[in-house]
Amino acid sequence: MGRTIPSFRLACMAEELKWRGFRSCLDKDDRKKFDEMFSVSRQYNSACSNSARPIIIHSIIMAIILHHYKQLMGLMKKNCNNIVSKKQNQSGR
């Protein structure tokens, strides 16, 4: 049986093409960051396809936000651990 809707991977690629006009107005460094940001969403294609959102960009943006949130929480945890270690080292002197 054929699919009635395209796979999310294909829909994501089509959505990325829609943003080419915006991308082309960015400077070279920002274009690279934009491409990296869009590629992050591909890690979550399975979750995005199961979300059944009619507006593809919503799932893409949520995937990017989730990824950045996970990175931020990891950095915050690492920073807190460093602060605790420094305090322990200072009090142990």
PDB file of C-alpha atoms in Angstrom:
ATOM      1  CA  MET A   1       0.000   0.000   0.000  1.00  0.00           C
ATOM      2  CA  GLY A   2       1.195   3.484  -0.791  1.00  0.00           C
ATOM      3  CA  ARG A   3       1.567   6.269   1.715  1.00  0.00           C
ATOM      4  CA  THR A   4      -0.970   9.040   1.748  1.00  0.00           C
ATOM      5  CA  ILE A   5       1.523  11.537   3.156  1.00  0.00           C
ATOM      6  CA  PRO A   6       5.261  11.863   2.584  1.00  0.00           C
ATOM      7  CA  SER A   7       7.633  10.549   5.236  1.00  0.00           C
ATOM      8  CA  PHE A   8       8.682  13.087   7.814  1.00  0.00           C
ATOM      9  CA  ARG A   9      12.260  12.937   6.542  1.00  0.00           C
ATOM     10  CA  LEU A  10      11.114  14.056   3.094  1.00  0.00           C
ATOM     11  CA  ALA A  11       8.768  16.658   4.551  1.00  0.00           C
ATOM     12  CA  CYS A  12      11.637  17.994   6.675  1.00  0.00           C
ATOM     13  CA  MET A  13      13.840  18.307   3.598  1.00  0.00           C
ATOM     14  CA  ALA A  14      11.055  20.170   1.803  1.00  0.00           C
ATOM     15  CA  GLU A  15      10.641  22.497   4.788  1.00  0.00           C
ATOM     16  CA  GLU A  16      14.363  23.214   4.795  1.00  0.00           C
ATOM     17  CA  LEU A  17      14.128  24.182   1.121  1.00  0.00           C
ATOM     18  CA  LYS A  18      11.369  26.660   2.008  1.00  0.00           C
ATOM     19  CA  TRP A  19      13.831  28.424   4.326  1.00  0.00           C
ATOM     20  CA  ARG A  20      16.527  28.832   1.633  1.00  0.00           C
ATOM     21  CA  GLY A  21      15.524  32.459   1.019  1.00  0.00           C
ATOM     22  CA  PHE A  22      16.075  33.289   4.688  1.00  0.00           C
ATOM     23  CA  ARG A  23      19.310  31.295   4.717  1.00  0.00           C
ATOM     24  CA  SER A  24      20.670  33.103   1.670  1.00  0.00           C
ATOM     25  CA  CYS A  25      20.326  36.450   3.467  1.00  0.00           C
ATOM     26  CA  LEU A  26      22.574  35.301   6.326  1.00  0.00           C
ATOM     27  CA  ASP A  27      26.315  35.821   6.335  1.00  0.00           C
ATOM     28  CA  LYS A  28      28.581  32.823   5.770  1.00  0.00           C
ATOM     29  CA  ASP A  29      29.107  31.980   9.462  1.00  0.00           C
ATOM     30  CA  ASP A  30      25.411  32.272  10.248  1.00  0.00           C
ATOM     31  CA  ARG A  31      24.537  30.069   7.268  1.00  0.00           C
ATOM     32  CA  LYS A  32      26.767  27.354   8.677  1.00  0.00           C
ATOM     33  CA  LYS A  33      25.123  27.661  12.096  1.00  0.00           C
ATOM     34  CA  PHE A  34      21.667  27.638  10.506  1.00  0.00           C
ATOM     35  CA  ASP A  35      22.536  24.437   8.617  1.00  0.00           C
ATOM     36  CA  GLU A  36      23.883  22.855  11.821  1.00  0.00           C
ATOM     37  CA  MET A  37      20.729  23.839  13.691  1.00  0.00           C
ATOM     38  CA  PHE A  38      18.469  22.339  11.030  1.00  0.00           C
ATOM     39  CA  SER A  39      20.547  19.144  10.957  1.00  0.00           C
ATOM     40  CA  VAL A  40      20.027  18.720  14.722  1.00  0.00           C
ATOM     41  CA  SER A  41      16.319  18.216  14.108  1.00  0.00           C
ATOM     42  CA  ARG A  42      17.066  15.132  11.997  1.00  0.00           C
ATOM     43  CA  GLN A  43      18.147  13.294  15.146  1.00  0.00           C
ATOM     44  CA  TYR A  44      14.525  13.443  16.263  1.00  0.00           C
ATOM     45  CA  ASN A  45      12.823  12.483  12.969  1.00  0.00           C
ATOM     46  CA  SER A  46      11.184   9.444  14.539  1.00  0.00           C
ATOM     47  CA  ALA A  47       9.637  11.451  17.385  1.00  0.00           C
ATOM     48  CA  CYS A  48       8.628  14.225  14.996  1.00  0.00           C
ATOM     49  CA  SER A  49       6.901  11.836  12.631  1.00  0.00           C
ATOM     50  CA  ASN A  50       4.915  10.368  15.517  1.00  0.00           C
ATOM     51  CA  SER A  51       3.790  13.783  16.732  1.00  0.00           C
ATOM     52  CA  ALA A  52       1.348  14.038  13.805  1.00  0.00           C
ATOM     53  CA  ARG A  53       1.640  17.822  13.564  1.00  0.00           C
ATOM     54  CA  PRO A  54       0.223  19.252  10.344  1.00  0.00           C
ATOM     55  CA  ILE A  55       2.746  22.097  10.329  1.00  0.00           C
ATOM     56  CA  ILE A  56       6.149  20.467   9.869  1.00  0.00           C
ATOM     57  CA  ILE A  57       8.226  23.398  11.109  1.00  0.00           C
ATOM     58  CA  HIS A  58       6.608  23.113  14.557  1.00  0.00           C
ATOM     59  CA  SER A  59       8.083  19.632  15.034  1.00  0.00           C
ATOM     60  CA  ILE A  60      11.446  20.755  13.663  1.00  0.00           C
ATOM     61  CA  ILE A  61      11.604  23.733  16.013  1.00  0.00           C
ATOM     62  CA  MET A  62      10.587  21.605  19.002  1.00  0.00           C
ATOM     63  CA  ALA A  63      13.335  19.093  18.171  1.00  0.00           C
ATOM     64  CA  ILE A  64      15.900  21.906  17.985  1.00  0.00           C
ATOM     65  CA  ILE A  65      14.671  23.399  21.276  1.00  0.00           C
ATOM     66  CA  LEU A  66      14.827  19.989  22.979  1.00  0.00           C
ATOM     67  CA  HIS A  67      18.373  19.422  21.765  1.00  0.00           C
ATOM     68  CA  HIS A  68      19.510  22.857  22.931  1.00  0.00           C
ATOM     69  CA  TYR A  69      17.754  22.351  26.273  1.00  0.00           C
ATOM     70  CA  LYS A  70      19.602  19.067  26.797  1.00  0.00           C
ATOM     71  CA  GLN A  71      22.906  20.764  25.985  1.00  0.00           C
ATOM     72  CA  LEU A  72      22.150  23.645  28.342  1.00  0.00           C
ATOM     73  CA  MET A  73      21.214  21.321  31.210  1.00  0.00           C
ATOM     74  CA  GLY A  74      24.416  19.350  30.663  1.00  0.00           C
ATOM     75  CA  LEU A  75      26.499  22.522  30.778  1.00  0.00           C
ATOM     76  CA  MET A  76      24.706  23.737  33.896  1.00  0.00           C
ATOM     77  CA  LYS A  77      25.272  20.405  35.647  1.00  0.00           C
ATOM     78  CA  LYS A  78      28.933  20.446  34.667  1.00  0.00           C
ATOM     79  CA  ASN A  79      29.268  24.015  35.928  1.00  0.00           C
ATOM     80  CA  CYS A  80      27.579  23.165  39.265  1.00  0.00           C
ATOM     81  CA  ASN A  81      29.876  20.160  39.685  1.00  0.00           C
ATOM     82  CA  ASN A  82      32.896  22.382  39.052  1.00  0.00           C
ATOM     83  CA  ILE A  83      31.705  24.905  41.651  1.00  0.00           C
ATOM     84  CA  VAL A  84      31.152  22.161  44.250  1.00  0.00           C
ATOM     85  CA  SER A  85      34.594  20.691  43.523  1.00  0.00           C
ATOM     86  CA  LYS A  86      36.254  24.093  43.926  1.00  0.00           C
ATOM     87  CA  LYS A  87      34.467  24.701  47.244  1.00  0.00           C
ATOM     88  CA  GLN A  88      35.478  21.265  48.510  1.00  0.00           C
ATOM     89  CA  ASN A  89      39.081  21.881  47.494  1.00  0.00           C
ATOM     90  CA  GLN A  90      39.086  25.260  49.219  1.00  0.00           C
ATOM     91  CA  SER A  91      37.569  23.916  52.439  1.00  0.00           C
ATOM     92  CA  GLY A  92      39.988  20.981  52.490  1.00  0.00           C
ATOM     93  CA  ARG A  93      43.029  23.233  52.723  1.00  0.00           C
TER      94      ARG A  93
END
